[in-house]
Amino acid sequence: MREATNAGARKQRALEPAAKEQPGTLVDAEVDEAPAPGPTHVGSRRQLAYLGLCLVLIGLNLRTVFSSFSAVLPEVTAQAALPGWAVVVLTTVPVTLLGVFAPLAPVLARRFGAERVLLFAMAVLTAGLLLRPLELPGPSHLPALLAGTAACGAAIALCNVLLPGLVKRDFPHRLGLMGGLYTTAICASAALGAGFTYPVYTASGEWTLALWSWAVPAAVVLLLFLPVALRQPRIRHQAVRDGVNVWRSPVAWQVTIFMVLQAMMSFSVFAWLAPILRERGVDGATAGLIVSMCIVLQMLGSLFAPALAARFRDQRAINTVVALMTGGGFALSIFGPLDLVWVWAGLLGLGQGSLTAVALTMIMLRTRDGHTAAHLSGMMQGVGYGLGSTGTLMVGQLHQATGSFTAAGVLFLVVGLLAGVFGYRAGRDRFVS
């Protein structure tokens, strides 16, 4: 008996490094439910493949809202006569709502089911994208822009929380493939929004059509996912308490502040990099291509950084390096030599993609079980996105106050340095407890 027990322990220890080597970033937000949520009901392998396609396509719509607006921001500001405060609000609100609505997603999923909540979120996203460019009765486009942008932010928050859990539960034997496709789709959505919005504007001459065009893929995914979601049985779940209290853990707070600082830079790229480049004299189409290239390089960073981080017992070095790359790349994009702007944007893209990925990977590397990982993920999304939106806010405020983006370059040097400090502390080989 003792030999069998020892053999089992040795087997468990042998498996632990392999598990740690591939930590993944897909956290199931519904892990605390009873009864435990099962996979989505599908009748065949073909329907399972169809479900996978739907989930990836949902991911392909989760960042176009941010990058499409920034691609035509000067045109929208001029033609819709937006006041300065409105520009700041429109670039800040959707990120803030990612944090505000994130805690609501598991609550809704317990009552209605994750698939139905995702369907509802895609309906709200489509409606928000349709509403955004409308000119409602009144003095300007501003009311519709505000309401539509807020609806999009709330919908994306629900998808951000629930989609990773569905990918993880429905494709446990293809987790590497599906996790990679899902992550790549989200990055690709930002690249598509940045790269294609301005060409649609130049072809049509209307910024409203350029923004409306992004409602089409959202509506298509809504229709594709409709039969899958409505086919699911209604099972009421209850929340159970398990895992440590992450709000009292110093390690959890270090990881969360690391997430806050990376979010400040990440969403500022989506909101402000194109306007920054255009103010420096880059034409709209080229600025969109530069931002798209930056985001494509983010994909490369997000693919390789988690595996590299997981190879070591602590991640202090990689966390610090990618944080400094991101802050430095952003600052150089603002006041570095314009002839090298592609280089600065490339440095920013590789750094930001790696930084986002390692920040999310900390969820798995700093927790011992799925329950604690889910709690830490909820804390990071709520606090991270909520406070992370101050990055876009400060960029807008500094630009209004100074008339240029130079002060924002100094800001990102400071934020990158702070991210390096907290990344170093979060990277130590310790667990949330």
GROMACS .gro file of N, CA and C in nm, residues 249 311 343 371 380 415 422:
model
   21
  249SER      N    1  -0.464   3.900  -0.058
  249SER     CA    2  -0.333   3.843  -0.091
  249SER      C    3  -0.241   3.949  -0.152
  311ARG      N    4   0.862   2.842  -1.872
  311ARG     CA    5   0.981   2.756  -1.866
  311ARG      C    6   1.065   2.783  -1.742
  343VAL      N    7   0.975   5.095  -3.702
  343VAL     CA    8   1.055   5.023  -3.602
  343VAL      C    9   0.997   5.043  -3.463
  371HIS      N   10  -1.027   2.728  -0.887
  371HIS     CA   11  -1.115   2.821  -0.815
  371HIS      C   12  -1.040   2.952  -0.785
  380MET      N   13  -0.858   4.069  -1.151
  380MET     CA   14  -0.774   4.136  -1.250
  380MET      C   15  -0.856   4.206  -1.357
  415VAL      N   16   0.474   5.483  -1.701
  415VAL     CA   17   0.389   5.365  -1.685
  415VAL      C   18   0.468   5.238  -1.717
  422PHE      N   19   0.638   4.639  -1.099
  422PHE     CA   20   0.536   4.546  -1.049
  422PHE      C   21   0.543   4.411  -1.120
   0.00000   0.00000   0.00000
